[in-house]
Amino acid sequence: MTDSLAQNYNAVGAAVMEMIYAPDFLSVGGGVSTKTLAALGQVASTSVLDVGSGLGGAAFYLAEHAGCSVTGIDLLPANVAEATRRASERGLSAHVNFTCANATALPYKDASFDVVWGQDAWCHVNDKATLIAEASRVLRVGGKIVFSDWLTGNPPDASNEDVRRVTASPHMGNADLYRTLLAEQGFDGIQYVDGHDDFVRRYHTVLKQLQALEDRMCAEFGRKVFDIVCEKHAMICRGFESRSLVFGSFVARLS
Ligand SMILES: C[S@@+](CC[C@H](N)C(=O)[O-])C[C@H]1O[C@@H](n2cnc3c(N)ncnc32)[C@H](O)[C@@H]1O
């Protein structure tokens, strides 16, 4: 585990993200983004492996609204413990479970799941080739990979580099890399949906939400933390506005 990842999602970092994104989510758009991705991948009544499950928001949504049974894995023990606690609190323990594991070494047998899901988490994984190979290995033939991610645009520039540093995503992929890796690992019907404009709109909402929460955040975390959070999110938003970072989703089927 990298120090920067643990720092990004420490107790304060996670609490701030939930405040400005959505409860149970460490990603922009929360349940709205889950719903959009589930519709794109036609994910319903199936067994799902959520890779990079965070606090469990997507797993809860897929279990409660799409009839799925969901296993979530996350590298950070604190996220796994918190997601497990929340699942129990919601009475969902029979339908969702969480385990501490690395996306590049999944602790599951071959052909264990019908869907491998990722919501804005794979940008953190440096070894994309092994990530996609592992997703392919644990999927049943005919199963689907469904994920959204932060991607480098074209050409990457300095703002992109800063964002990758402050978000613990030094090796963000791009759409062409994912297309190539998916094809190499036996996926076909590879569909890429550019969700960039919607994402930028959502990010502007995040920035507004941040300003609206100034008093509460300063009281809870202090002015210094608030200022750092504002600076970081303004930088991220500029990176997306310039398209040196882009947002997109993939759906593909294992043949
Ligand atoms: C941006 S958060 C998204 C969490 C969740 N998908 C959501 O939408 O709220 C990224 C998550 O991926 C996890 N993560 C990062 N690298 C990972 C890896 N190599 N293996 C498993 N999880 C990882 C982080 O700990 C974090 O919880």
CSV table of C-alpha atoms and ligand atoms in Angstrom, one decimal:
chain,number,residue,atom,x,y,z
A,1,MET,CA,0.0,0.0,0.0
A,2,THR,CA,1.4,3.5,-0.8
A,3,ASP,CA,1.6,6.1,1.9
A,4,SER,CA,-0.1,8.6,-0.4
A,5,LEU,CA,-3.1,6.3,-0.9
A,6,ALA,CA,-3.5,5.9,2.8
A,7,GLN,CA,-3.1,9.6,3.3
A,8,ASN,CA,-5.7,10.4,0.6
A,9,TYR,CA,-8.3,8.2,2.3
A,10,ASN,CA,-7.4,8.8,5.9
A,11,ALA,CA,-10.3,9.5,8.4
A,12,VAL,CA,-10.4,13.3,7.5
A,13,GLY,CA,-9.9,12.7,3.8
A,14,ALA,CA,-12.8,10.2,3.7
A,15,ALA,CA,-15.1,12.3,5.8
A,16,VAL,CA,-14.5,15.3,3.6
A,17,MET,CA,-15.2,13.3,0.4
A,18,GLU,CA,-18.4,11.9,1.8
A,19,MET,CA,-19.5,15.5,2.6
A,20,ILE,CA,-18.8,16.9,-0.8
A,21,TYR,CA,-19.5,13.8,-3.0
A,22,ALA,CA,-22.2,11.7,-1.3
A,23,PRO,CA,-22.7,9.6,1.9
A,24,ASP,CA,-21.0,6.1,1.5
A,25,PHE,CA,-19.0,7.3,-1.5
A,26,LEU,CA,-15.4,8.4,-2.1
A,27,SER,CA,-16.2,9.3,-5.7
A,28,VAL,CA,-17.9,12.1,-7.5
A,29,GLY,CA,-21.6,11.6,-8.2
A,30,GLY,CA,-22.3,8.9,-5.6
A,31,GLY,CA,-25.4,6.8,-6.2
A,32,VAL,CA,-26.3,8.8,-9.4
A,33,SER,CA,-23.0,7.7,-11.0
A,34,THR,CA,-23.6,4.1,-9.8
A,35,LYS,CA,-27.1,4.1,-11.4
A,36,THR,CA,-25.7,5.5,-14.6
A,37,LEU,CA,-22.9,2.9,-14.8
A,38,ALA,CA,-25.3,0.1,-13.8
A,39,ALA,CA,-27.6,1.1,-16.6
A,40,LEU,CA,-24.8,1.3,-19.1
A,41,GLY,CA,-23.5,-2.2,-18.2
A,42,GLN,CA,-27.1,-3.6,-17.7
A,43,VAL,CA,-26.0,-4.9,-14.3
A,44,ALA,CA,-28.9,-6.5,-12.5
A,45,SER,CA,-29.6,-9.7,-10.4
A,46,THR,CA,-26.1,-11.0,-10.7
A,47,SER,CA,-22.9,-11.6,-8.8
A,48,VAL,CA,-20.6,-8.6,-8.7
A,49,LEU,CA,-17.0,-8.1,-7.6
A,50,ASP,CA,-16.5,-4.4,-6.8
A,51,VAL,CA,-12.8,-3.7,-7.2
A,52,GLY,CA,-11.9,-0.6,-5.1
A,53,SER,CA,-15.1,-0.6,-3.1
A,54,GLY,CA,-14.3,2.2,-0.7
A,55,LEU,CA,-17.0,2.7,1.9
A,56,GLY,CA,-19.4,0.4,0.1
A,57,GLY,CA,-21.7,2.9,-1.6
A,58,ALA,CA,-21.9,1.2,-5.0
A,59,ALA,CA,-22.2,-2.3,-3.4
A,60,PHE,CA,-25.1,-1.1,-1.3
A,61,TYR,CA,-26.8,0.5,-4.3
A,62,LEU,CA,-26.4,-2.6,-6.5
A,63,ALA,CA,-27.7,-4.9,-3.7
A,64,GLU,CA,-30.6,-2.7,-2.7
A,65,HIS,CA,-31.7,-1.4,-6.2
A,66,ALA,CA,-30.5,-4.0,-8.7
A,67,GLY,CA,-30.8,-7.3,-6.8
A,68,CYS,CA,-27.1,-8.1,-7.0
A,69,SER,CA,-24.9,-10.0,-4.5
A,70,VAL,CA,-21.7,-8.0,-4.2
A,71,THR,CA,-18.2,-8.7,-3.0
A,72,GLY,CA,-16.1,-5.6,-2.5
A,73,ILE,CA,-12.4,-5.6,-2.2
A,74,ASP,CA,-10.2,-2.6,-1.1
A,75,LEU,CA,-6.6,-2.2,-0.3
A,76,LEU,CA,-7.2,-0.1,2.8
A,77,PRO,CA,-8.3,-2.0,5.9
A,78,ALA,CA,-10.1,1.0,7.3
A,79,ASN,CA,-12.3,1.2,4.3
A,80,VAL,CA,-13.1,-2.5,4.4
A,81,ALA,CA,-13.9,-2.3,8.2
A,82,GLU,CA,-16.2,0.7,7.7
A,83,ALA,CA,-18.0,-0.7,4.7
A,84,THR,CA,-18.5,-4.0,6.6
A,85,ARG,CA,-19.9,-2.1,9.6
A,86,ARG,CA,-22.3,0.0,7.4
A,87,ALA,CA,-23.5,-3.2,5.5
A,88,SER,CA,-24.4,-4.7,8.9
A,89,GLU,CA,-26.1,-1.5,10.0
A,90,ARG,CA,-28.2,-1.5,6.8
A,91,GLY,CA,-29.1,-5.2,7.2
A,92,LEU,CA,-27.3,-6.1,4.0
A,93,SER,CA,-24.7,-8.5,5.3
A,94,ALA,CA,-26.4,-11.5,3.5
A,95,HIS,CA,-26.0,-9.7,0.2
A,96,VAL,CA,-22.7,-7.8,0.4
A,97,ASN,CA,-19.3,-8.5,1.9
A,98,PHE,CA,-16.0,-6.7,1.9
A,99,THR,CA,-12.4,-8.0,2.0
A,100,CYS,CA,-9.0,-6.4,2.1
A,101,ALA,CA,-7.1,-7.2,-1.1
A,102,ASN,CA,-5.1,-5.7,-3.9
A,103,ALA,CA,-6.8,-5.4,-7.3
A,104,THR,CA,-3.7,-6.9,-8.8
A,105,ALA,CA,-3.9,-10.1,-6.8
A,106,LEU,CA,-7.5,-11.0,-6.3
A,107,PRO,CA,-8.1,-13.7,-3.7
A,108,TYR,CA,-10.7,-15.6,-5.8
A,109,LYS,CA,-10.7,-18.7,-8.0
A,110,ASP,CA,-11.0,-18.4,-11.7
A,111,ALA,CA,-14.5,-17.8,-13.1
A,112,SER,CA,-16.0,-16.7,-9.8
A,113,PHE,CA,-18.1,-13.7,-10.8
A,114,ASP,CA,-20.5,-12.5,-13.5
A,115,VAL,CA,-19.5,-8.9,-13.3
A,116,VAL,CA,-16.3,-7.1,-12.3
A,117,TRP,CA,-17.2,-3.5,-11.4
A,118,GLY,CA,-15.0,-0.5,-10.8
A,119,GLN,CA,-16.2,3.0,-9.9
A,120,ASP,CA,-13.5,5.7,-10.2
A,121,ALA,CA,-11.0,3.5,-8.4
A,122,TRP,CA,-8.7,2.0,-11.0
A,123,CYS,CA,-6.8,5.3,-11.6
A,124,HIS,CA,-4.9,4.4,-8.4
A,125,VAL,CA,-3.8,1.0,-9.6
A,126,ASN,CA,-0.3,1.4,-11.2
A,127,ASP,CA,-0.2,-2.0,-13.0
A,128,LYS,CA,-3.2,-1.8,-15.3
A,129,ALA,CA,-2.1,-4.9,-17.3
A,130,THR,CA,-2.3,-7.1,-14.2
A,131,LEU,CA,-5.5,-5.4,-13.0
A,132,ILE,CA,-7.3,-6.2,-16.3
A,133,ALA,CA,-5.8,-9.7,-16.4
A,134,GLU,CA,-7.1,-10.4,-12.9
A,135,ALA,CA,-10.5,-9.1,-13.8
A,136,SER,CA,-10.6,-11.4,-16.8
A,137,ARG,CA,-9.4,-14.4,-14.7
A,138,VAL,CA,-12.1,-14.1,-12.0
A,139,LEU,CA,-14.9,-13.5,-14.6
A,140,ARG,CA,-17.0,-16.4,-16.0
A,141,VAL,CA,-17.0,-16.6,-19.8
A,142,GLY,CA,-19.8,-14.3,-21.0
A,143,GLY,CA,-19.4,-12.1,-17.9
A,144,LYS,CA,-18.9,-8.4,-18.0
A,145,ILE,CA,-16.4,-5.8,-16.9
A,146,VAL,CA,-18.0,-2.5,-16.1
A,147,PHE,CA,-16.0,0.4,-14.9
A,148,SER,CA,-15.7,4.2,-14.9
A,149,ASP,CA,-12.3,5.9,-14.4
A,150,TRP,CA,-10.3,9.0,-14.4
A,151,LEU,CA,-8.1,8.9,-17.5
A,152,THR,CA,-5.3,11.0,-18.9
A,153,GLY,CA,-6.3,13.1,-21.9
A,154,ASN,CA,-4.3,14.1,-24.8
A,155,PRO,CA,-1.7,15.5,-24.5
A,156,PRO,CA,-1.1,15.2,-20.7
A,157,ASP,CA,0.2,18.5,-19.3
A,158,ALA,CA,1.6,19.9,-16.0
A,159,SER,CA,-1.8,20.2,-14.3
A,160,ASN,CA,-2.4,16.5,-15.0
A,161,GLU,CA,0.9,15.7,-13.3
A,162,ASP,CA,-0.1,17.7,-10.2
A,163,VAL,CA,-3.5,16.1,-10.0
A,164,ARG,CA,-2.0,12.6,-10.3
A,165,ARG,CA,0.3,13.5,-7.4
A,166,VAL,CA,-2.4,14.9,-5.1
A,167,THR,CA,-4.9,12.1,-5.8
A,168,ALA,CA,-2.4,9.2,-5.4
A,169,SER,CA,-2.9,8.2,-9.0
A,170,PRO,CA,0.6,8.5,-10.5
A,171,HIS,CA,0.0,6.0,-13.3
A,172,MET,CA,-3.5,7.0,-14.6
A,173,GLY,CA,-4.4,5.1,-17.8
A,174,ASN,CA,-5.9,6.4,-20.9
A,175,ALA,CA,-8.7,5.1,-23.0
A,176,ASP,CA,-6.5,3.5,-25.7
A,177,LEU,CA,-4.5,1.6,-23.0
A,178,TYR,CA,-7.7,0.1,-21.6
A,179,ARG,CA,-9.0,-0.8,-25.0
A,180,THR,CA,-5.7,-2.6,-25.8
A,181,LEU,CA,-5.6,-4.4,-22.4
A,182,LEU,CA,-9.2,-5.5,-22.6
A,183,ALA,CA,-8.7,-6.9,-26.1
A,184,GLU,CA,-5.5,-8.7,-25.0
A,185,GLN,CA,-7.4,-10.3,-22.1
A,186,GLY,CA,-10.2,-11.8,-24.2
A,187,PHE,CA,-12.9,-9.1,-24.0
A,188,ASP,CA,-15.0,-8.2,-26.9
A,189,GLY,CA,-17.8,-5.8,-27.7
A,190,ILE,CA,-15.6,-3.2,-26.0
A,191,GLN,CA,-17.8,-0.1,-25.5
A,192,TYR,CA,-16.3,3.2,-24.3
A,193,VAL,CA,-18.6,6.0,-23.2
A,194,ASP,CA,-17.2,9.5,-22.9
A,195,GLY,CA,-18.8,10.9,-19.8
A,196,HIS,CA,-16.6,13.9,-19.6
A,197,ASP,CA,-19.0,16.8,-19.9
A,198,ASP,CA,-21.4,15.4,-17.3
A,199,PHE,CA,-18.4,14.8,-15.0
A,200,VAL,CA,-17.2,18.4,-15.3
A,201,ARG,CA,-20.7,19.6,-14.5
A,202,ARG,CA,-20.7,17.3,-11.4
A,203,TYR,CA,-17.4,18.7,-10.4
A,204,HIS,CA,-18.6,22.2,-10.5
A,205,THR,CA,-21.4,21.1,-8.1
A,206,VAL,CA,-18.7,19.6,-5.8
A,207,LEU,CA,-16.9,23.0,-5.8
A,208,LYS,CA,-20.2,24.8,-4.9
A,209,GLN,CA,-20.9,22.3,-2.2
A,210,LEU,CA,-17.5,22.8,-0.8
A,211,GLN,CA,-18.1,26.6,-0.5
A,212,ALA,CA,-21.5,26.0,1.1
A,213,LEU,CA,-19.9,23.8,3.7
A,214,GLU,CA,-17.1,26.2,4.7
A,215,ASP,CA,-18.4,27.0,8.2
A,216,ARG,CA,-19.1,23.3,9.0
A,217,MET,CA,-15.8,22.1,7.6
A,218,CYS,CA,-13.7,24.8,9.4
A,219,ALA,CA,-15.5,23.9,12.6
A,220,GLU,CA,-14.9,20.1,12.2
A,221,PHE,CA,-11.5,20.0,10.6
A,222,GLY,CA,-10.0,23.5,10.9
A,223,ARG,CA,-9.4,26.3,8.4
A,224,LYS,CA,-6.1,24.9,7.1
A,225,VAL,CA,-7.7,21.6,6.1
A,226,PHE,CA,-10.6,23.5,4.4
A,227,ASP,CA,-8.1,25.6,2.4
A,228,ILE,CA,-6.1,22.6,1.3
A,229,VAL,CA,-9.3,20.8,0.2
A,230,CYS,CA,-10.4,23.8,-1.8
A,231,GLU,CA,-7.1,24.2,-3.5
A,232,LYS,CA,-6.9,20.5,-4.3
A,233,HIS,CA,-10.4,20.3,-5.8
A,234,ALA,CA,-10.0,23.5,-7.8
A,235,MET,CA,-6.8,22.0,-9.3
A,236,ILE,CA,-8.6,18.8,-10.1
A,237,CYS,CA,-11.4,20.7,-11.8
A,238,ARG,CA,-9.0,22.7,-13.9
A,239,GLY,CA,-7.3,19.5,-15.0
A,240,PHE,CA,-10.7,18.1,-16.3
A,241,GLU,CA,-11.7,21.5,-17.8
A,242,SER,CA,-8.5,21.5,-19.9
A,243,ARG,CA,-9.2,17.9,-20.9
A,244,SER,CA,-5.7,16.9,-19.8
A,245,LEU,CA,-7.8,14.6,-17.7
A,246,VAL,CA,-10.9,12.9,-19.0
A,247,PHE,CA,-13.7,10.8,-17.6
A,248,GLY,CA,-15.1,7.8,-19.2
A,249,SER,CA,-16.7,4.3,-18.7
A,250,PHE,CA,-16.1,0.9,-20.3
A,251,VAL,CA,-18.3,-2.1,-20.7
A,252,ALA,CA,-17.0,-5.3,-22.3
A,253,ARG,CA,-17.8,-9.0,-22.3
A,254,LEU,CA,-15.4,-11.9,-21.7
A,255,SER,CA,-15.5,-14.2,-24.7
B,1,LIG,C1,-11.9,7.0,-5.5
B,1,LIG,S1,-12.1,5.7,-4.3
B,1,LIG,C2,-13.6,5.0,-4.9
B,1,LIG,C3,-14.3,4.1,-4.0
B,1,LIG,C4,-15.6,3.6,-4.4
B,1,LIG,N1,-15.5,2.9,-5.7
B,1,LIG,C5,-16.6,4.7,-4.6
B,1,LIG,O1,-17.0,5.0,-5.7
B,1,LIG,O2,-16.9,5.3,-3.5
B,1,LIG,C6,-10.9,4.5,-4.7
B,1,LIG,C7,-10.8,3.3,-3.8
B,1,LIG,O3,-9.9,2.4,-4.4
B,1,LIG,C8,-9.1,1.8,-3.4
B,1,LIG,N2,-7.9,1.2,-4.0
B,1,LIG,C9,-6.8,1.9,-4.5
B,1,LIG,N3,-5.9,1.1,-5.0
B,1,LIG,C10,-6.4,-0.1,-4.8
B,1,LIG,C11,-5.8,-1.4,-5.2
B,1,LIG,N4,-4.6,-1.6,-5.7
B,1,LIG,N5,-6.6,-2.5,-4.8
B,1,LIG,C12,-7.8,-2.4,-4.2
B,1,LIG,N6,-8.3,-1.2,-3.9
B,1,LIG,C13,-7.6,-0.1,-4.2
B,1,LIG,C14,-8.9,2.9,-2.4
B,1,LIG,O4,-8.4,2.4,-1.2
B,1,LIG,C15,-10.2,3.6,-2.4
B,1,LIG,O5,-11.1,3.1,-1.4
